[in-house]
PDB file of C-alpha atoms in Angstrom:
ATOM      1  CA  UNK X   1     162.848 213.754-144.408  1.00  0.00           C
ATOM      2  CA  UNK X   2     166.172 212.910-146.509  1.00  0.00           C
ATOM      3  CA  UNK X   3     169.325 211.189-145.240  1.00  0.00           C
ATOM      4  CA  UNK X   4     172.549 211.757-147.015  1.00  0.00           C
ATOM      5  CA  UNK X   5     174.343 208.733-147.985  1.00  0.00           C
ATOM      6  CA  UNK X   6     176.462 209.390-145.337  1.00  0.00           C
ATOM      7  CA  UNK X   7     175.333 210.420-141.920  1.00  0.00           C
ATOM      8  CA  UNK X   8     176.971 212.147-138.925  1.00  0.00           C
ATOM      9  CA  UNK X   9     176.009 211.477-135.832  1.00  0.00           C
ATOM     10  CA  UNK X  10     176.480 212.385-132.224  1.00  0.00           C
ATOM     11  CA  UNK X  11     175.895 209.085-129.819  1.00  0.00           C
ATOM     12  CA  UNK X  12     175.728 210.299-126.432  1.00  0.00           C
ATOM     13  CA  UNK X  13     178.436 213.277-127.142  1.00  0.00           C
ATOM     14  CA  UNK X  14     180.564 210.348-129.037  1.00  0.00           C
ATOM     15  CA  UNK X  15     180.908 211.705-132.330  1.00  0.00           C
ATOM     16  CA  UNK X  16     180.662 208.784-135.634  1.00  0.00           C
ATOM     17  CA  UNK X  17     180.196 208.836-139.091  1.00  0.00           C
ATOM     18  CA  UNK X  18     178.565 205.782-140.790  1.00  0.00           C
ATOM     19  CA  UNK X  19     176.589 205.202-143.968  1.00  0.00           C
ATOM     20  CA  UNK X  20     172.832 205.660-144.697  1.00  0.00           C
ATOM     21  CA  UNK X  21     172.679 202.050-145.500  1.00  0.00           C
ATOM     22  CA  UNK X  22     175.064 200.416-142.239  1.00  0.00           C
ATOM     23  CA  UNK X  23     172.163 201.950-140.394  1.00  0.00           C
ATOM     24  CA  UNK X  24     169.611 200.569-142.363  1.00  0.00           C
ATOM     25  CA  UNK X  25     170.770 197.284-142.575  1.00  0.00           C
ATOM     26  CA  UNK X  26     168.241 195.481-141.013  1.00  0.00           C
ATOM     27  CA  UNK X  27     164.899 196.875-141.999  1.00  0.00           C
ATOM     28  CA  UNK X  28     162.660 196.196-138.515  1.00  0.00           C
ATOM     29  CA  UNK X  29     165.099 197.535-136.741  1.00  0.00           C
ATOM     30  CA  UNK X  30     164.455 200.729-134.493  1.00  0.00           C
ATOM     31  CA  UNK X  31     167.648 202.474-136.376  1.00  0.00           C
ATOM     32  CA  UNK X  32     166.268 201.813-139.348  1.00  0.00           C
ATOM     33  CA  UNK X  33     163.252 203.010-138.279  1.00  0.00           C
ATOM     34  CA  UNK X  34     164.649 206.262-137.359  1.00  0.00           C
ATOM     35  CA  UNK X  35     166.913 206.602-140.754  1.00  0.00           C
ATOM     36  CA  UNK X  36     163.870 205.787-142.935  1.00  0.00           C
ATOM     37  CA  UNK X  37     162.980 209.203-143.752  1.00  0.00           C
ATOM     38  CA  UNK X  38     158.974 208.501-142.401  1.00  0.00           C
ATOM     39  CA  UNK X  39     160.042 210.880-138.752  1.00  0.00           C
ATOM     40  CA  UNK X  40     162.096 213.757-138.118  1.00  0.00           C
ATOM     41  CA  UNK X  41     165.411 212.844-136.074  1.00  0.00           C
ATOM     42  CA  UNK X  42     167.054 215.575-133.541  1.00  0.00           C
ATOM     43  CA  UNK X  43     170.303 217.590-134.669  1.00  0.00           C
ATOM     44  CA  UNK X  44     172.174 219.113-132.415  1.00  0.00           C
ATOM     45  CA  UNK X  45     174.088 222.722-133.161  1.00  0.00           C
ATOM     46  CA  UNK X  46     176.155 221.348-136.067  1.00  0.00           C
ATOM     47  CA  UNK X  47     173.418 219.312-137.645  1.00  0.00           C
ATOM     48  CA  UNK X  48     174.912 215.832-136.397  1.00  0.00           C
ATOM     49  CA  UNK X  49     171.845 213.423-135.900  1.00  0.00           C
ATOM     50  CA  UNK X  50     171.498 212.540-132.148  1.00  0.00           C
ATOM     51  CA  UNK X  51     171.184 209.547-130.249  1.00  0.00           C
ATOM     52  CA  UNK X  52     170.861 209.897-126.253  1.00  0.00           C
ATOM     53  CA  UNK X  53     172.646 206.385-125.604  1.00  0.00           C
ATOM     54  CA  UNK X  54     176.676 205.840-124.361  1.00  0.00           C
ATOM     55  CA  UNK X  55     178.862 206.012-127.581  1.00  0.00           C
ATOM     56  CA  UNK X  56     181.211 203.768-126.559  1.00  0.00           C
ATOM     57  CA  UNK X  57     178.731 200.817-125.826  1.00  0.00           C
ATOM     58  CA  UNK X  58     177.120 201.862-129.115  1.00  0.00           C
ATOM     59  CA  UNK X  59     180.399 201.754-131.310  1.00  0.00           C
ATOM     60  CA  UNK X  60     180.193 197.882-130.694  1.00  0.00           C
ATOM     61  CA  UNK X  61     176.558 197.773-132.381  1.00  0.00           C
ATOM     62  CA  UNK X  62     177.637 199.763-135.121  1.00  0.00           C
ATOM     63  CA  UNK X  63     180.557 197.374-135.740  1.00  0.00           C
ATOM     64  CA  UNK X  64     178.150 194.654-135.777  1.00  0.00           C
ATOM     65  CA  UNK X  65     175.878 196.252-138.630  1.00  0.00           C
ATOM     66  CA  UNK X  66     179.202 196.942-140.142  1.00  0.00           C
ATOM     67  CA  UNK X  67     181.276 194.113-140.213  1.00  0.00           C
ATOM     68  CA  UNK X  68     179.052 191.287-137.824  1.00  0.00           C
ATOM     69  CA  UNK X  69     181.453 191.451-135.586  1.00  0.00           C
ATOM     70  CA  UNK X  70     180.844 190.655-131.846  1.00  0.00           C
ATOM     71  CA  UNK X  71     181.198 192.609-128.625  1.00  0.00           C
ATOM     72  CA  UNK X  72     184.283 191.831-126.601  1.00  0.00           C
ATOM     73  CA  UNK X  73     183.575 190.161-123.595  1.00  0.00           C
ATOM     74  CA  UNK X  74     184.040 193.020-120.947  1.00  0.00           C
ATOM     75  CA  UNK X  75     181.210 194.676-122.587  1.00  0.00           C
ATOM     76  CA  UNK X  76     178.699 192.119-123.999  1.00  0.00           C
ATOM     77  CA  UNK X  77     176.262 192.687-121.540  1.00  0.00           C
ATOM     78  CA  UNK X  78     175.567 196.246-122.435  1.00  0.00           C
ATOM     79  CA  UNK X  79     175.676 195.691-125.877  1.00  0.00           C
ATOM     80  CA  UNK X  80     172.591 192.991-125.793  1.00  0.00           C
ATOM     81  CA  UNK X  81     170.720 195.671-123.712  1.00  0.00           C
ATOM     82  CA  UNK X  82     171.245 197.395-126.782  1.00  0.00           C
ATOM     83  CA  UNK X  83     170.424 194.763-128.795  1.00  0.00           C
ATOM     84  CA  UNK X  84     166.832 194.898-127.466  1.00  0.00           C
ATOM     85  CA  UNK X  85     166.738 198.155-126.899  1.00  0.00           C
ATOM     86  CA  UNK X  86     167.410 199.290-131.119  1.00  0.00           C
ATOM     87  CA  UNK X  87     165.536 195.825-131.970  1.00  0.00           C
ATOM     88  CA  UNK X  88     168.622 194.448-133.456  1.00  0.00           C
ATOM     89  CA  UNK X  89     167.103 190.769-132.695  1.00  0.00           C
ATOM     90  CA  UNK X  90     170.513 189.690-135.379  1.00  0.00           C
ATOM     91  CA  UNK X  91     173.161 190.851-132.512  1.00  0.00           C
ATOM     92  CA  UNK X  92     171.662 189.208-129.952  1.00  0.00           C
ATOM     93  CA  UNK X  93     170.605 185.643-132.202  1.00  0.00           C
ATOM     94  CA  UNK X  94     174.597 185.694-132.911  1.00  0.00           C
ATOM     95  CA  UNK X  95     175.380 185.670-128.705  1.00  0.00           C
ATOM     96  CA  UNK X  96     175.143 182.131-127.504  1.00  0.00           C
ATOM     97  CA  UNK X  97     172.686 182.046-124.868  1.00  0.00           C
ATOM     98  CA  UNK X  98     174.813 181.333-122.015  1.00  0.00           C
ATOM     99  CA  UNK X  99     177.461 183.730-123.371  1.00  0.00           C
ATOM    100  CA  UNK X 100     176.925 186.342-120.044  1.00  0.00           C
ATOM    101  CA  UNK X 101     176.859 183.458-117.914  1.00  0.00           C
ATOM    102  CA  UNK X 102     180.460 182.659-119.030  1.00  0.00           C
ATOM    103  CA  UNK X 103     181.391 185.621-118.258  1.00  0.00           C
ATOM    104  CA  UNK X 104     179.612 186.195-115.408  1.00  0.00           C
ATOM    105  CA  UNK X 105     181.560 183.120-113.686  1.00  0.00           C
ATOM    106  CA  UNK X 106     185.382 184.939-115.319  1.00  0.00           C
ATOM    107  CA  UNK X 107     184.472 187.940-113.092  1.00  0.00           C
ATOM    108  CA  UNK X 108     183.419 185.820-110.462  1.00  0.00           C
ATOM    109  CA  UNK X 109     186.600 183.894-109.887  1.00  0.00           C
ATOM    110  CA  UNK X 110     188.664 187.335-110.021  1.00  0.00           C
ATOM    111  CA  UNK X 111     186.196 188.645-106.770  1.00  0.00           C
ATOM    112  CA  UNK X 112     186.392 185.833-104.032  1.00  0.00           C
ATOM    113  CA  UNK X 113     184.728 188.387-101.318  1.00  0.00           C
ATOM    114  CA  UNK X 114     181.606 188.758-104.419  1.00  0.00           C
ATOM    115  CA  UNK X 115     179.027 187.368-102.070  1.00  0.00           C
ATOM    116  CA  UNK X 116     179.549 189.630 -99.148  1.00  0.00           C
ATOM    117  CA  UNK X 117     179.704 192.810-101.114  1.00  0.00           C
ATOM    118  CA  UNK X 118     176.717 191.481-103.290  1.00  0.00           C
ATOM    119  CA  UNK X 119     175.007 191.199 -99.618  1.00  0.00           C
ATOM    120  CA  UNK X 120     175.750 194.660 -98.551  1.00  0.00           C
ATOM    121  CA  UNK X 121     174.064 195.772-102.434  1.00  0.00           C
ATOM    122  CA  UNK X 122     171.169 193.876-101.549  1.00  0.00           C
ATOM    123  CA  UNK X 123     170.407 195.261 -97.465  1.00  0.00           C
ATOM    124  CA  UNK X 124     170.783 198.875 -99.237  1.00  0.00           C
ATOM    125  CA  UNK X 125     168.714 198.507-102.128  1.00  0.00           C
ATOM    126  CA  UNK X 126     165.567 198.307 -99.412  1.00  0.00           C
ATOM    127  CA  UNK X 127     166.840 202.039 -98.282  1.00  0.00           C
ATOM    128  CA  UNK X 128     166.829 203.519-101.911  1.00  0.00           C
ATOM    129  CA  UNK X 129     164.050 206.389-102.676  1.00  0.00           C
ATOM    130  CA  UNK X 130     164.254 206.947-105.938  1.00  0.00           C
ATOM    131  CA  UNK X 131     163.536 204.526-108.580  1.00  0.00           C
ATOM    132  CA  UNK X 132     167.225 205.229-110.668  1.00  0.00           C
ATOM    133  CA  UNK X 133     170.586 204.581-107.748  1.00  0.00           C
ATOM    134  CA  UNK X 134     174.020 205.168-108.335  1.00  0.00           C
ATOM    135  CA  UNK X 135     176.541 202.015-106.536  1.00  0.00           C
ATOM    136  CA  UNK X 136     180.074 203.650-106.553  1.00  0.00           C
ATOM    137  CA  UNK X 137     182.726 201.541-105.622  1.00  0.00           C
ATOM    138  CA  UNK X 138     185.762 202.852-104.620  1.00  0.00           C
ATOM    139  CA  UNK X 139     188.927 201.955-102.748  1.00  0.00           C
ATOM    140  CA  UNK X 140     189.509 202.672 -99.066  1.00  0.00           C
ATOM    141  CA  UNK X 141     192.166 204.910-100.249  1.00  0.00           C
ATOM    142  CA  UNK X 142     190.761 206.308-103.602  1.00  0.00           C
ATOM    143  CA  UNK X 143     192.544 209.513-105.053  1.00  0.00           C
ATOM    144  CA  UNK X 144     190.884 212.923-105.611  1.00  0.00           C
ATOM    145  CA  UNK X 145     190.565 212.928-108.909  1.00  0.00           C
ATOM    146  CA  UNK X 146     187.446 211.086-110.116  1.00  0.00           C
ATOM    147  CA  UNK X 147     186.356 212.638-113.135  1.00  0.00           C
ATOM    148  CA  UNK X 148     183.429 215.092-111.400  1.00  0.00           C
ATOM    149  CA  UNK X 149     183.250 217.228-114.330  1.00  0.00           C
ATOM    150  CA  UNK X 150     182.694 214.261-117.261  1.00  0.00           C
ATOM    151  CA  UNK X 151     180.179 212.184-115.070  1.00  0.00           C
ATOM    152  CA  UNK X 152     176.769 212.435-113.250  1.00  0.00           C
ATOM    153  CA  UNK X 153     177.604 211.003-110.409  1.00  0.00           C
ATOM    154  CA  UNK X 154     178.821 213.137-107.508  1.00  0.00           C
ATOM    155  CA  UNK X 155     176.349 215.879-108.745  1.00  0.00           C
ATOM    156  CA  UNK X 156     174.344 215.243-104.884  1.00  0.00           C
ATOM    157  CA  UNK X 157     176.928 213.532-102.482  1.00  0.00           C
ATOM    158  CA  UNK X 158     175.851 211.770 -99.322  1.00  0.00           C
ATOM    159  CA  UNK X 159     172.103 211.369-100.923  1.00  0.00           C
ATOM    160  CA  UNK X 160     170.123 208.110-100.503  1.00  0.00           C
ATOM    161  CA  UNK X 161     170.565 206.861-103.928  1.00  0.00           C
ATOM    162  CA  UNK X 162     173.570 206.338-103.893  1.00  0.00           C
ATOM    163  CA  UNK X 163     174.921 203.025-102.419  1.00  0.00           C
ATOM    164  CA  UNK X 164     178.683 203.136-101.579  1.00  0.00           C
ATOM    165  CA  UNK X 165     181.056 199.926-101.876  1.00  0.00           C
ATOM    166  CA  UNK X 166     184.715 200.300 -99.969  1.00  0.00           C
ATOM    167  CA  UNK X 167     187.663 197.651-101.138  1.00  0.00           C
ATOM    168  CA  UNK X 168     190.714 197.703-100.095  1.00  0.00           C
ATOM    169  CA  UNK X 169     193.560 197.871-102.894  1.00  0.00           C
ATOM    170  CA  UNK X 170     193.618 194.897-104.403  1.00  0.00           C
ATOM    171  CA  UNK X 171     193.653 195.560-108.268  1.00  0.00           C
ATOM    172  CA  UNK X 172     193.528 198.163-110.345  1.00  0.00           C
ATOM    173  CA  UNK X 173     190.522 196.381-112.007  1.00  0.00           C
ATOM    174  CA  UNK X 174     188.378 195.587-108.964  1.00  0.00           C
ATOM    175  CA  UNK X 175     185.971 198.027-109.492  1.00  0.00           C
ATOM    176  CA  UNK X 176     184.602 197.330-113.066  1.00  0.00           C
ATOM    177  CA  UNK X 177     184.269 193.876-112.758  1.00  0.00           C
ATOM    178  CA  UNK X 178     182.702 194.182-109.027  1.00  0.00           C
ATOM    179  CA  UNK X 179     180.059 196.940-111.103  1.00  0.00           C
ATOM    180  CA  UNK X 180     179.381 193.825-113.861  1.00  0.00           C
ATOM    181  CA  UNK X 181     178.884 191.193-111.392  1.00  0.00           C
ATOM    182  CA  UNK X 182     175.910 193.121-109.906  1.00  0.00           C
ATOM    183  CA  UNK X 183     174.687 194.352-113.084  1.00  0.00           C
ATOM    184  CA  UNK X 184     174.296 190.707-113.776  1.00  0.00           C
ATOM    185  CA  UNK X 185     172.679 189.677-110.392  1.00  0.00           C
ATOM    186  CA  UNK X 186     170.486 192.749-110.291  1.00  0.00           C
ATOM    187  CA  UNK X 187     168.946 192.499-113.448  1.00  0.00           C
ATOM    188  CA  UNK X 188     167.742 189.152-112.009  1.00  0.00           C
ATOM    189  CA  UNK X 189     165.570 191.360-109.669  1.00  0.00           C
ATOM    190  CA  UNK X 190     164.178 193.765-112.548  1.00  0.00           C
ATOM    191  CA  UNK X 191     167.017 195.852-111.875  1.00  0.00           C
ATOM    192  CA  UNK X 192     168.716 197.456-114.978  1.00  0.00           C
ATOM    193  CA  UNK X 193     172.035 199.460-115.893  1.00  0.00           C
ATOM    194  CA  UNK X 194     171.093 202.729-117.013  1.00  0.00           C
ATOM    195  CA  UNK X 195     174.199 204.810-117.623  1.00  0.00           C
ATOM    196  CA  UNK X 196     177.862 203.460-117.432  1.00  0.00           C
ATOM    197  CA  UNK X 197     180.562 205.587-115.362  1.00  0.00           C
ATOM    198  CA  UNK X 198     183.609 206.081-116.439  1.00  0.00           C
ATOM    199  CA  UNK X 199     186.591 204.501-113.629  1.00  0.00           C
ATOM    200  CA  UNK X 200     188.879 207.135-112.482  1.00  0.00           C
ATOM    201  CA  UNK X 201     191.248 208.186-115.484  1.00  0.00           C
ATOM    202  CA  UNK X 202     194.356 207.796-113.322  1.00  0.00           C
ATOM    203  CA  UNK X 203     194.624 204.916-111.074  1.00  0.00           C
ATOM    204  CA  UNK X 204     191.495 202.600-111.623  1.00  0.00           C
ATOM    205  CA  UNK X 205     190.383 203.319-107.485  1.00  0.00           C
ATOM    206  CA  UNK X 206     186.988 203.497-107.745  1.00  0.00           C
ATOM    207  CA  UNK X 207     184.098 203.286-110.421  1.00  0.00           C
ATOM    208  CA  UNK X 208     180.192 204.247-110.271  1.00  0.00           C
ATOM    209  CA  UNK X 209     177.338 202.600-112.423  1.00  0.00           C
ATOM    210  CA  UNK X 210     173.592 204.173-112.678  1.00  0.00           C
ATOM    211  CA  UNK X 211     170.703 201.692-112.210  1.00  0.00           C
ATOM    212  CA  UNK X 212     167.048 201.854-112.704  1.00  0.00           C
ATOM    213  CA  UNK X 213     164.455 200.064-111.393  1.00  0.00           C
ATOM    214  CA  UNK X 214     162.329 198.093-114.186  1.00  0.00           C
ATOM    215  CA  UNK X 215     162.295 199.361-117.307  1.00  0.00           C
TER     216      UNK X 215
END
């Protein structure tokens, strides 16, 4: 199989454009890999190559093969997921080792009640069924308007993998860091993000995160 020089692609319904040789950058790597030419790589209806990951985490790695430039802070952590996940062992060597724990204690000091809602995660997570769990966090009085049609979650309401956080209105950006603070303690316990939520495109009151259990 051929590549252009220039490739289209469609990240998750994210649509980029890039070069044959930003994605081939660094030879081991699982994109370059894929953009070899050795194995076929799915289209979708207007011959974009797919990739099933979130585009907006993914722009970040593409700026990296691009430019080396680094994640900002809010979303690091998903980026070296990504990191591992594409092989891109580069990205993550340019991260200082304790760079998530800096971050971790940021969020930390913006959440004094972390603990006790970091409790309640961990009393639910015996309860779960299913080996992938939604935690939506929301505030006591949360608008309508959560995004049902642009996000998975909300597709079974009420069902036992879902584990439901209530705050009362304290910040518009409670929710996403409260969703980052576990991410960070649960992957402690083999616990992983597997799909990012979008927050509620008007007000910020609530937030959901899908997690799987190992990898």
């Amino acid at each position: 199989m051929q590549f252009p020089t220039v490739i289209d692609l469609n990240v998750g319904g994210r649509h980029l454009t890039t070069s044959l040789s930003t994605l081939t950058k660094y030879p081991d790597s699982m994109l370059a890999t894929m953009f070899s030419g050795r194995q076929p790589v799915t289209q979708d209806k207007d011959g974009r190559y797919f990739i099933d990951v979130d585009g907006d985490v993914f722009i970040h790695v593409l700026n990296f093969l691009r430019f080396g430039k680094m994640p900002p802070p809010k979303g690091a952590s998903e980026v070296m997921e990504y990191a591992e996940y594409f092989g891109l062992q580069e990205l993550k060597a340019s991260v200082p080792e304790d760079f998530e724990q800096v971050l971790y204690g940021i969020w930390k000091k913006k959440l004094p009640d972390y603990q006790s809602q970091w409790e309640k995660v961990e009393r639910q997570l015996g309860y779960l069924s299913t080996k992938y769990f939604y935690i939506h966090v929301a505030a006591s009085s949360a608008c309508r308007n959560f995004p049902k049609t642009k996000t998975l979650f909300l597709q079974a309401p009420g069902s036992r993998n879902t584990i439901y956080i209530e705050f009362l209105d304290i910040g518009k950006t409670y929710p996403t860091v409260l969703l980052n603070l576990l991410a960070h303690d649960l992957k402690r316990m083999n616990i992983f993000t597997d799909y990012c939520e979008t927050e509620c495109e008007n007000c910020g009151c609530q937030a959901a995160m899908r997690f799987k259990i190992g990898r």
